[in-house]
Backbone as JSON Lines, residues from 0, in Angstrom:
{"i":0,"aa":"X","n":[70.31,38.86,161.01],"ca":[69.97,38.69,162.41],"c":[70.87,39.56,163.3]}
{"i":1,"aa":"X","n":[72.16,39.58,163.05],"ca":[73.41,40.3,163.88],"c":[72.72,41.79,163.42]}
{"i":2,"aa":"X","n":[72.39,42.75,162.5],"ca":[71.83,43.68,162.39],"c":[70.71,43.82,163.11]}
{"i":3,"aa":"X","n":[69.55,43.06,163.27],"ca":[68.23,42.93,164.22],"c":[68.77,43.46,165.24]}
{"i":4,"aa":"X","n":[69.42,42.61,165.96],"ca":[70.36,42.28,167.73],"c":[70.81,44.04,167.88]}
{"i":5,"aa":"X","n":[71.74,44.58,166.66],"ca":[72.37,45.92,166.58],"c":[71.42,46.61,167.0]}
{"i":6,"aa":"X","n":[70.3,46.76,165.96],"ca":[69.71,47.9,166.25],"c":[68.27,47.73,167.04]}
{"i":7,"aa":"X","n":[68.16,46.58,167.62],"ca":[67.35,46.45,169.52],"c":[68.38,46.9,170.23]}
{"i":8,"aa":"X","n":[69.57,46.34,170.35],"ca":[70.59,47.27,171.25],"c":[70.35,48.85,171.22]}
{"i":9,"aa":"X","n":[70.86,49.28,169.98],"ca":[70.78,50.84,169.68],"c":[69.46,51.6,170.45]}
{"i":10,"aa":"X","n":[68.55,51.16,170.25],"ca":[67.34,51.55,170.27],"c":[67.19,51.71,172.24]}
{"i":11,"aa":"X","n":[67.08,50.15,173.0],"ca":[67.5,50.14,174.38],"c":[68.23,50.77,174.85]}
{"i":12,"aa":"X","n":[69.54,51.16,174.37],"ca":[70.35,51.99,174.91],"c":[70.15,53.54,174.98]}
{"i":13,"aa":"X","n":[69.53,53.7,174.03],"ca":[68.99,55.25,173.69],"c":[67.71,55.82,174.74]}
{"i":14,"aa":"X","n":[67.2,54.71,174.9],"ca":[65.85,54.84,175.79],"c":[66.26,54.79,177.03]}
{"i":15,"aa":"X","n":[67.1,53.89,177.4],"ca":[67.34,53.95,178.37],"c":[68.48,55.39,178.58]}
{"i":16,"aa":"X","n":[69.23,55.84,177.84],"ca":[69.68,57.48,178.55],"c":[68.88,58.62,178.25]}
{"i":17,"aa":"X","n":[67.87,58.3,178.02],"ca":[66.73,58.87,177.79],"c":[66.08,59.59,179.25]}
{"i":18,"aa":"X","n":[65.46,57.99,179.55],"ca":[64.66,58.16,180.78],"c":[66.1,58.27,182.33]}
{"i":19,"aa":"X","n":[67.12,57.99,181.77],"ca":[67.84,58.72,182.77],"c":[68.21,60.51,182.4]}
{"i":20,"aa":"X","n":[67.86,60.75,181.42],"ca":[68.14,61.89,181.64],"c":[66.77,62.8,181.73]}
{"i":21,"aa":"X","n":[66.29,62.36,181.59],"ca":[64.56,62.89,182.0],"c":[65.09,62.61,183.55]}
{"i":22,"aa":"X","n":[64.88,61.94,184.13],"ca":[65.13,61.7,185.84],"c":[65.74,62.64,186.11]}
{"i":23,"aa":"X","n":[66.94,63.03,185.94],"ca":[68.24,63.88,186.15],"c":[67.09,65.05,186.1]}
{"i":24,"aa":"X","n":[66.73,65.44,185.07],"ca":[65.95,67.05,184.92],"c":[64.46,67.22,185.42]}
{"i":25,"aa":"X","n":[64.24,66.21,186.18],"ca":[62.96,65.79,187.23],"c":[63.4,66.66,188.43]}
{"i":26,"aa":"X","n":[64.95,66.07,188.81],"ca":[65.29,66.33,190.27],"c":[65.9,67.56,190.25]}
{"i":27,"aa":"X","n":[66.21,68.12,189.21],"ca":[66.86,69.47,189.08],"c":[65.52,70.15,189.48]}
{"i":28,"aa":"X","n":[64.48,69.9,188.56],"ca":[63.2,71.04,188.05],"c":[62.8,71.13,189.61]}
{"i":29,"aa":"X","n":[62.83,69.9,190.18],"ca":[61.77,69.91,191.35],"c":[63.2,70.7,192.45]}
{"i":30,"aa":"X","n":[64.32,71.15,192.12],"ca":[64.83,71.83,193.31],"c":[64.94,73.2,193.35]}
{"i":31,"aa":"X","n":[64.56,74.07,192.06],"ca":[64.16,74.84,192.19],"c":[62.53,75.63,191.86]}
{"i":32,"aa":"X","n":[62.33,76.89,192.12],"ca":[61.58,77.83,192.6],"c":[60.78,77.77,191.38]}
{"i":33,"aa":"X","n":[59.09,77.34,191.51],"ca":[58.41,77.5,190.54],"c":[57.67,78.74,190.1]}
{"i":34,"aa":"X","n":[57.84,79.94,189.35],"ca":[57.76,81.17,189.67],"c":[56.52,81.64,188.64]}
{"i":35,"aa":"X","n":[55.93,80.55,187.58],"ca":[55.34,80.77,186.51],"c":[53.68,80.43,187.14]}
{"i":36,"aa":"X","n":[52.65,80.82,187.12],"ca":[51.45,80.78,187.61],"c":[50.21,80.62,186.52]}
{"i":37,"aa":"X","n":[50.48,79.19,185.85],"ca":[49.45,79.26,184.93],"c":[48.07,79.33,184.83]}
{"i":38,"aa":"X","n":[47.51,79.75,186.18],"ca":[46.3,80.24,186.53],"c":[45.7,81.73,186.35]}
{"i":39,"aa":"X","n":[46.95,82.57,185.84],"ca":[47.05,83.85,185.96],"c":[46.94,84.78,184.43]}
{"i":40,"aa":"X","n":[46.19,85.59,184.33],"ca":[45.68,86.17,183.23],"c":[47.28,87.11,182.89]}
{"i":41,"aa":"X","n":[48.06,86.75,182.13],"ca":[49.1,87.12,181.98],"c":[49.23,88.98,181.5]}
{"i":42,"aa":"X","n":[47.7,89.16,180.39],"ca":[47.86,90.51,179.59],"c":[47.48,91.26,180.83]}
{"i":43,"aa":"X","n":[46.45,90.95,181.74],"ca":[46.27,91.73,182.85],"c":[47.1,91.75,183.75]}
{"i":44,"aa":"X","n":[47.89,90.64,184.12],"ca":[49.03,91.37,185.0],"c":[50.3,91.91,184.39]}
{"i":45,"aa":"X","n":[50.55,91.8,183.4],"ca":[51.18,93.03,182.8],"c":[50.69,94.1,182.61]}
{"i":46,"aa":"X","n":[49.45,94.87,182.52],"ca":[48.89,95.89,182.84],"c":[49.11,96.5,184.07]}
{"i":47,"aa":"X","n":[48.76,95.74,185.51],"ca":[49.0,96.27,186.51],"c":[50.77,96.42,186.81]}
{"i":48,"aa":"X","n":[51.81,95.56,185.86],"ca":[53.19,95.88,185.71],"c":[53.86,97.48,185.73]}
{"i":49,"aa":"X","n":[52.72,97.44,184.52],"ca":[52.93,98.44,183.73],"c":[53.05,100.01,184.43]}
{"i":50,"aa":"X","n":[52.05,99.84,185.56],"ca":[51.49,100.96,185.79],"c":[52.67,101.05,187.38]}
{"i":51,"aa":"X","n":[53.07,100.13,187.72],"ca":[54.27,99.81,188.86],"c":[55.64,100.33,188.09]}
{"i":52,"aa":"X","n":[55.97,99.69,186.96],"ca":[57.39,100.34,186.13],"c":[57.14,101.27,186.12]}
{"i":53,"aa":"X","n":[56.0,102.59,185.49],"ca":[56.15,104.15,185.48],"c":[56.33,104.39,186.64]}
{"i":54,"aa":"X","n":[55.25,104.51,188.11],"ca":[56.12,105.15,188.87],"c":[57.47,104.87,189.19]}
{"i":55,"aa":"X","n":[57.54,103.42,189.33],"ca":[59.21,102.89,189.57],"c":[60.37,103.71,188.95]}
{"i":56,"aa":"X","n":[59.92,104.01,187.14],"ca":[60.67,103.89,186.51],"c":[61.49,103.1,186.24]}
{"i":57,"aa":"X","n":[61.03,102.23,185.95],"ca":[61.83,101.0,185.42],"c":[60.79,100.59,184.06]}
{"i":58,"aa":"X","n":[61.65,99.42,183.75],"ca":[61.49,98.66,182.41],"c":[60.51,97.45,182.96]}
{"i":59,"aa":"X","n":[59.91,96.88,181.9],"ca":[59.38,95.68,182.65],"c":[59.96,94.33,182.31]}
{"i":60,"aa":"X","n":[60.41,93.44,182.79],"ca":[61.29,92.03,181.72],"c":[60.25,91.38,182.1]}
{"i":61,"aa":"X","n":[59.84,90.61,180.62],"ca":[58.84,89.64,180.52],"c":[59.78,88.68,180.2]}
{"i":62,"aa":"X","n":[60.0,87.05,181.05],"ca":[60.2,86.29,180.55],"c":[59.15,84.79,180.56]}
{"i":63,"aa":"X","n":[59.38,84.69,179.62],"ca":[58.46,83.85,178.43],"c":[58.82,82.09,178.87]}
{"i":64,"aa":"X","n":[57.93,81.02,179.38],"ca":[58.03,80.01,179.67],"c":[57.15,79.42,179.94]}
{"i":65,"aa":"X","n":[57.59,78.42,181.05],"ca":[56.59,77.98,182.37],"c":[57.65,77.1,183.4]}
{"i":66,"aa":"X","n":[56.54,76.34,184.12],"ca":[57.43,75.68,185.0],"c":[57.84,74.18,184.15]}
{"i":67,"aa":"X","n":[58.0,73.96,183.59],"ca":[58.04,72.62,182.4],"c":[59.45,72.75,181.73]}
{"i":68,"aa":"X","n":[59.9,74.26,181.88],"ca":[60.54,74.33,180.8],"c":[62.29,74.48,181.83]}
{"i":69,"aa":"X","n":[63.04,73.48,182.09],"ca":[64.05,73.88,183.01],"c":[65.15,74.94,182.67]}
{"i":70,"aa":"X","n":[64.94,75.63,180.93],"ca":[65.81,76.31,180.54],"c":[65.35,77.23,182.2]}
{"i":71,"aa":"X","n":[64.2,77.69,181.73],"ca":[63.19,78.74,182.36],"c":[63.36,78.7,184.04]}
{"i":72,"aa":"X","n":[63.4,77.74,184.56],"ca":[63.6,77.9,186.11],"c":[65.17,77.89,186.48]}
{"i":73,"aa":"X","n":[66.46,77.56,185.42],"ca":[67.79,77.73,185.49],"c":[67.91,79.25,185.27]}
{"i":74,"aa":"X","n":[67.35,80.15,184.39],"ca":[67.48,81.23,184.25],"c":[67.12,82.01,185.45]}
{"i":75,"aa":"X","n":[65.86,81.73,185.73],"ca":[65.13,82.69,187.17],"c":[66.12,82.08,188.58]}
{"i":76,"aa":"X","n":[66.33,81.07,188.31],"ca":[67.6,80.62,189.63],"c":[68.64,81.47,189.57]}
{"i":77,"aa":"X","n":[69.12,81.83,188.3],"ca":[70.76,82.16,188.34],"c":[69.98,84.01,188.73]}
{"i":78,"aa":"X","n":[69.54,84.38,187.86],"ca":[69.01,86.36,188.46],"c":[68.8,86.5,189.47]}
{"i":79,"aa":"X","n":[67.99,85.08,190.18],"ca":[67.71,85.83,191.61],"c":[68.56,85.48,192.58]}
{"i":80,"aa":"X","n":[69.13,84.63,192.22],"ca":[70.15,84.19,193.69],"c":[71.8,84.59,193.48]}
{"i":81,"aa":"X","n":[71.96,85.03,192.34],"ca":[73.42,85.62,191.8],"c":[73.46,86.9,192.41]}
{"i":82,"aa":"X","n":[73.82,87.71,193.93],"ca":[73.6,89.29,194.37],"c":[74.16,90.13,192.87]}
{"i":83,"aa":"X","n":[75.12,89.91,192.14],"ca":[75.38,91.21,190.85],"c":[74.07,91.14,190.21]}
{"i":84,"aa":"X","n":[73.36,89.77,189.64],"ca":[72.84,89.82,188.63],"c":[71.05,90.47,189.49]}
{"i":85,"aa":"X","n":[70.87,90.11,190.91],"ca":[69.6,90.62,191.6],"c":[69.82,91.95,191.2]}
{"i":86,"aa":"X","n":[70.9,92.54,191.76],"ca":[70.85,94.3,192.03],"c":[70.51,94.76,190.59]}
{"i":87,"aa":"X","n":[70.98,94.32,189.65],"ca":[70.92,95.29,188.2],"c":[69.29,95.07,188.06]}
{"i":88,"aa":"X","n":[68.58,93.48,188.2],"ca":[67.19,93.07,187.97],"c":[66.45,94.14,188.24]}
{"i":89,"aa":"X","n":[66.68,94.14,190.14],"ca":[65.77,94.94,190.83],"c":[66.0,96.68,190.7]}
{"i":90,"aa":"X","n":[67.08,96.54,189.83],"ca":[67.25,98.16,189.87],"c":[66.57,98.41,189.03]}
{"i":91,"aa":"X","n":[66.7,97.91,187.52],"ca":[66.18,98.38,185.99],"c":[64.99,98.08,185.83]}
{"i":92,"aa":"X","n":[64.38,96.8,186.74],"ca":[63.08,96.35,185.73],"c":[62.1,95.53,187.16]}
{"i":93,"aa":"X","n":[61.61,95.32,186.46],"ca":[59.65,94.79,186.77],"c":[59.99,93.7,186.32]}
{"i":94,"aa":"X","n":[60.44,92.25,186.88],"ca":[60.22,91.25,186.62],"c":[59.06,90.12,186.42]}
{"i":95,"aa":"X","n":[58.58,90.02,185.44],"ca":[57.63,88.87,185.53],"c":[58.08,87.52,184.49]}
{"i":96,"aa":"X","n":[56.84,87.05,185.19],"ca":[56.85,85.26,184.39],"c":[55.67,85.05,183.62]}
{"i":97,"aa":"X","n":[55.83,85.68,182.57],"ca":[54.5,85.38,181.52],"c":[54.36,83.37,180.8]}
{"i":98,"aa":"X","n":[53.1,83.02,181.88],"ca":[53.11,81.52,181.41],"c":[52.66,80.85,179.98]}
{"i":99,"aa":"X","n":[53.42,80.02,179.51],"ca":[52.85,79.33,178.47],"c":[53.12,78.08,178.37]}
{"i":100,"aa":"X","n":[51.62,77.67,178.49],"ca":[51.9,76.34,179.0],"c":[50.25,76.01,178.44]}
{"i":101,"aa":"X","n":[49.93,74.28,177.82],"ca":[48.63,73.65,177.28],"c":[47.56,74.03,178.2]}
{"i":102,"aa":"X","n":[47.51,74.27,179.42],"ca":[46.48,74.88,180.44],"c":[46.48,76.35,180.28]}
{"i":103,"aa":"X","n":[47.32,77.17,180.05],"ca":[47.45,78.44,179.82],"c":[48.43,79.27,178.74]}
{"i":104,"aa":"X","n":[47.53,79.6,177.22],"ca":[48.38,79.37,176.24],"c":[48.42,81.36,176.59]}
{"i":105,"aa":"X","n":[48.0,82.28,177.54],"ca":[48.28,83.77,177.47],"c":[48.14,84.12,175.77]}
{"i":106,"aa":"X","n":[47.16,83.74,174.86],"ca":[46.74,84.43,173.71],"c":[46.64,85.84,173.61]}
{"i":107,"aa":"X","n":[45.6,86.27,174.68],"ca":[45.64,87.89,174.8],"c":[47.12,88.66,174.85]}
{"i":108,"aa":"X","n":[47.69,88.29,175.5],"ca":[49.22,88.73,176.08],"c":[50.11,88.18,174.84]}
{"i":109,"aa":"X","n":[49.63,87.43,173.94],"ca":[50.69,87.01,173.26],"c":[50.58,87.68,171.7]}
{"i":110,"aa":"X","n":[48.85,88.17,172.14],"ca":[48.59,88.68,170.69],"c":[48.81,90.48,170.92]}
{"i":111,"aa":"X","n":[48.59,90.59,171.74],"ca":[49.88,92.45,171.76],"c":[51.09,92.38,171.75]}
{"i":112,"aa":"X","n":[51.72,91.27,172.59],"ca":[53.4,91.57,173.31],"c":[54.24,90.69,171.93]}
{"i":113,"aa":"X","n":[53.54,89.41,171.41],"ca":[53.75,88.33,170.42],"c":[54.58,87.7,171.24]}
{"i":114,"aa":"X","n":[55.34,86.41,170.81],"ca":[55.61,84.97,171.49],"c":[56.65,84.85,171.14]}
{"i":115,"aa":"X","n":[57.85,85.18,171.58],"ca":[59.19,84.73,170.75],"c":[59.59,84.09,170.96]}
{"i":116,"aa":"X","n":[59.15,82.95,171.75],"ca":[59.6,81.7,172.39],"c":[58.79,80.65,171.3]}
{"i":117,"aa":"X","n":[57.45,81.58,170.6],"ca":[57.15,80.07,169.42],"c":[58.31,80.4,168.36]}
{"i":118,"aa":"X","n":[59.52,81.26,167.85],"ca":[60.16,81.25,167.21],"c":[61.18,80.99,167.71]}
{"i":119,"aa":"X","n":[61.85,80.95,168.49],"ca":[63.15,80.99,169.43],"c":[63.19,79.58,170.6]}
{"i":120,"aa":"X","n":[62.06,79.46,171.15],"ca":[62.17,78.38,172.16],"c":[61.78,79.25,173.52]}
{"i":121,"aa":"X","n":[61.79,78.48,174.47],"ca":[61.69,79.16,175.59],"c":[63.04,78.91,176.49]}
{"i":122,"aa":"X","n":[63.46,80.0,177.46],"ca":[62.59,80.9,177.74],"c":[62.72,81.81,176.46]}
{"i":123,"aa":"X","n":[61.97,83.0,176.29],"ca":[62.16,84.14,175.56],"c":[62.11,85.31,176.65]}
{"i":124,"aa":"X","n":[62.5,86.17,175.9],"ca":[62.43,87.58,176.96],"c":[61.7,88.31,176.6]}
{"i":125,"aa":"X","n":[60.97,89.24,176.85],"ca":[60.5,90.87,176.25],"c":[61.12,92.07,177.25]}
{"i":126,"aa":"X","n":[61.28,92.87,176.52],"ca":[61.1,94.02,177.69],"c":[60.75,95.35,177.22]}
{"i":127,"aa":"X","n":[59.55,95.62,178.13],"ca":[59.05,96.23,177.93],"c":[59.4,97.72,178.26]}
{"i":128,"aa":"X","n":[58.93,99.02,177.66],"ca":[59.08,100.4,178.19],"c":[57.73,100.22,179.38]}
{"i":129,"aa":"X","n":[57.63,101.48,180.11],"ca":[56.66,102.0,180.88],"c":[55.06,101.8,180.23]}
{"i":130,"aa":"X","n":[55.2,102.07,178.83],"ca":[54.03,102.23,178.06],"c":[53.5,101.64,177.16]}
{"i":131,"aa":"X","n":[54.22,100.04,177.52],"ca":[53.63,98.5,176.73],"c":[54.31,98.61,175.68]}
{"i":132,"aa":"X","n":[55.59,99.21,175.06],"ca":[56.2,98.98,173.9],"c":[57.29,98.33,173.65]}
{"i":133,"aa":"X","n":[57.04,96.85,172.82],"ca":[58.11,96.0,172.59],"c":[59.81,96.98,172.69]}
{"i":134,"aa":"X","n":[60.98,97.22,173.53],"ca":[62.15,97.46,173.23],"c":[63.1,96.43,172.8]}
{"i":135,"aa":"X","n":[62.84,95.16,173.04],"ca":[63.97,94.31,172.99],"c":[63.32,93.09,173.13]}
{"i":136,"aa":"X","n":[63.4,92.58,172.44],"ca":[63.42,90.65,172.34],"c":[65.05,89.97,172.52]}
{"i":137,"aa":"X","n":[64.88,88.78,173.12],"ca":[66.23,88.4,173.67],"c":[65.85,86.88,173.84]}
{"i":138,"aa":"X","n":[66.59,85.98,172.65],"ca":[66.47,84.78,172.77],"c":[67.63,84.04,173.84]}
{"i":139,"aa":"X","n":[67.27,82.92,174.41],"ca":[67.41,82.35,175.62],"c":[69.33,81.68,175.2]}
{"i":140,"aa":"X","n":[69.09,81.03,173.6],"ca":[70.21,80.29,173.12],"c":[71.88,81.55,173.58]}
{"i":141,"aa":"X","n":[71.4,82.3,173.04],"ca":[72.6,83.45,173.09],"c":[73.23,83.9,174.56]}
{"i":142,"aa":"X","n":[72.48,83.48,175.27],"ca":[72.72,83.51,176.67],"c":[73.27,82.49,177.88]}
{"i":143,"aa":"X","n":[73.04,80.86,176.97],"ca":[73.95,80.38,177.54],"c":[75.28,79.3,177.36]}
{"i":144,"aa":"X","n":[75.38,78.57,178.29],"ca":[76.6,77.76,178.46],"c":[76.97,76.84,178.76]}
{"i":145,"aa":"X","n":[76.96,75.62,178.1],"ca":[76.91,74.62,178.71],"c":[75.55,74.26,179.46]}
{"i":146,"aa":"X","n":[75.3,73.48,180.22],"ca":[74.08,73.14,180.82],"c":[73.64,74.14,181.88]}
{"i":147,"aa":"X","n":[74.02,75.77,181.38],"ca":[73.34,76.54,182.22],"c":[73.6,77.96,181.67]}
{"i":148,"aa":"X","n":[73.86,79.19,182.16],"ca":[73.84,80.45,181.44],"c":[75.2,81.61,182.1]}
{"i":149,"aa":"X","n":[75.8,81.58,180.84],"ca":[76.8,82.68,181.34],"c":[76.63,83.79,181.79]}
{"i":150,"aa":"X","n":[77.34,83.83,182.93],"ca":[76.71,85.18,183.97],"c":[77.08,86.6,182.99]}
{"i":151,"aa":"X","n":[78.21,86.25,182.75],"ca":[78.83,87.88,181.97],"c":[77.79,87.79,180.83]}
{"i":152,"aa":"X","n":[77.37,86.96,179.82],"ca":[76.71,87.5,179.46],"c":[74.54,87.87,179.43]}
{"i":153,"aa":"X","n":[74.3,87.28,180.31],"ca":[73.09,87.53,181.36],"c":[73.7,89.07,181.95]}
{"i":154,"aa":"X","n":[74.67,89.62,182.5],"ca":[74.93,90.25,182.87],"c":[74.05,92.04,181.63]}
{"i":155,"aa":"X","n":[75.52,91.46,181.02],"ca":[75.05,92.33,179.62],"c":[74.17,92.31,179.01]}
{"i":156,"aa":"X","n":[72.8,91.52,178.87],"ca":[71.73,91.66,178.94],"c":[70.95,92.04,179.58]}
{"i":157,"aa":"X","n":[71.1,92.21,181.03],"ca":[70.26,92.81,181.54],"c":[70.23,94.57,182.02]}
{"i":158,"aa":"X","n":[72.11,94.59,181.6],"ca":[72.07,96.38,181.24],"c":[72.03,96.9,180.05]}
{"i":159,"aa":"X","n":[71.78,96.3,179.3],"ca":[71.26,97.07,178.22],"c":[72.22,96.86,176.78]}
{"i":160,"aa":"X","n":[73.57,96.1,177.53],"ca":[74.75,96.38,176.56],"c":[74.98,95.03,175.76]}
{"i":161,"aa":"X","n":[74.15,93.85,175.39],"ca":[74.31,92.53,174.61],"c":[74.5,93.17,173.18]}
């Protein structure tokens, strides 16, 4: 019986920091910037990317998520609102938010560019050349720190030098 009692305790207690920590990452998700548009034909707007990076000259960074995923909106928080980590973004590359999400699984886009977020997790990265060719895959784990992402090395990922 004292074992029963143990492990209803165990079990309540677990659930319950459960759904507090689901809450906690409710009020985070909902304070920042939802940037992923799962209404949006992902392979086609990387096409029209594409054709913006050549004249730009820039690269294109595909990162791989949705709005579900808070790795994914901690990452796009820290690039765009960090001024070092904006300037290198907006200098080198074509940022987008390729969605994946049960309403929008981007198959087309996933079956040229492939999904490294079904091997890795999300977010994942791609980045692309001018002319749709995989250069670099960049899993999300290696990038951060604690309950968020080290700038130095986000940094060095996004010039080229990880």
């Amino acid at each position: 019986m004292k074992n029963l009692i143990f492990i209803a305790l165990l079990c309540w207690g677990g659930m319950t920091a459960w759904a507090q920590s689901s809450e906690e990452t409710n009020k985070e998700r909902a304070g920042y910037e939802q940037p992923y548009h799962p209404e949006e034909d992902g392979d086609k707007r990387i096409s029209e990317l594409l054709k913006q990076a050549k004249k730009e000259r820039k690269k294109v960074l595909v990162q791989i998520g949705g709005n579900w995923c808070i790795w994914c909106l901690r990452f796009n928080h820290l690039v765009t609102t960090t001024p070092e980590l904006k300037t290198i973004l907006d200098k080198k590359y074509v940022f987008y938010h390729l969605n994946f999400s049960p309403e929008n699984k981007n198959e087309k886009a996933f079956a040229k560019y492939g999904n490294p977020g079904a091997q890795y997790g999300y977010p994942a990265f791609l980045i692309l050349n001018a002319k749709g060719e995989v250069l670099f895959t960049q899993k999300s784990e290696d990038l951060e720190s604690g309950k968020g992402y080290d700038t130095k090395k986000v940094k060095k990922f996004l010039q080229g030098r990880l």
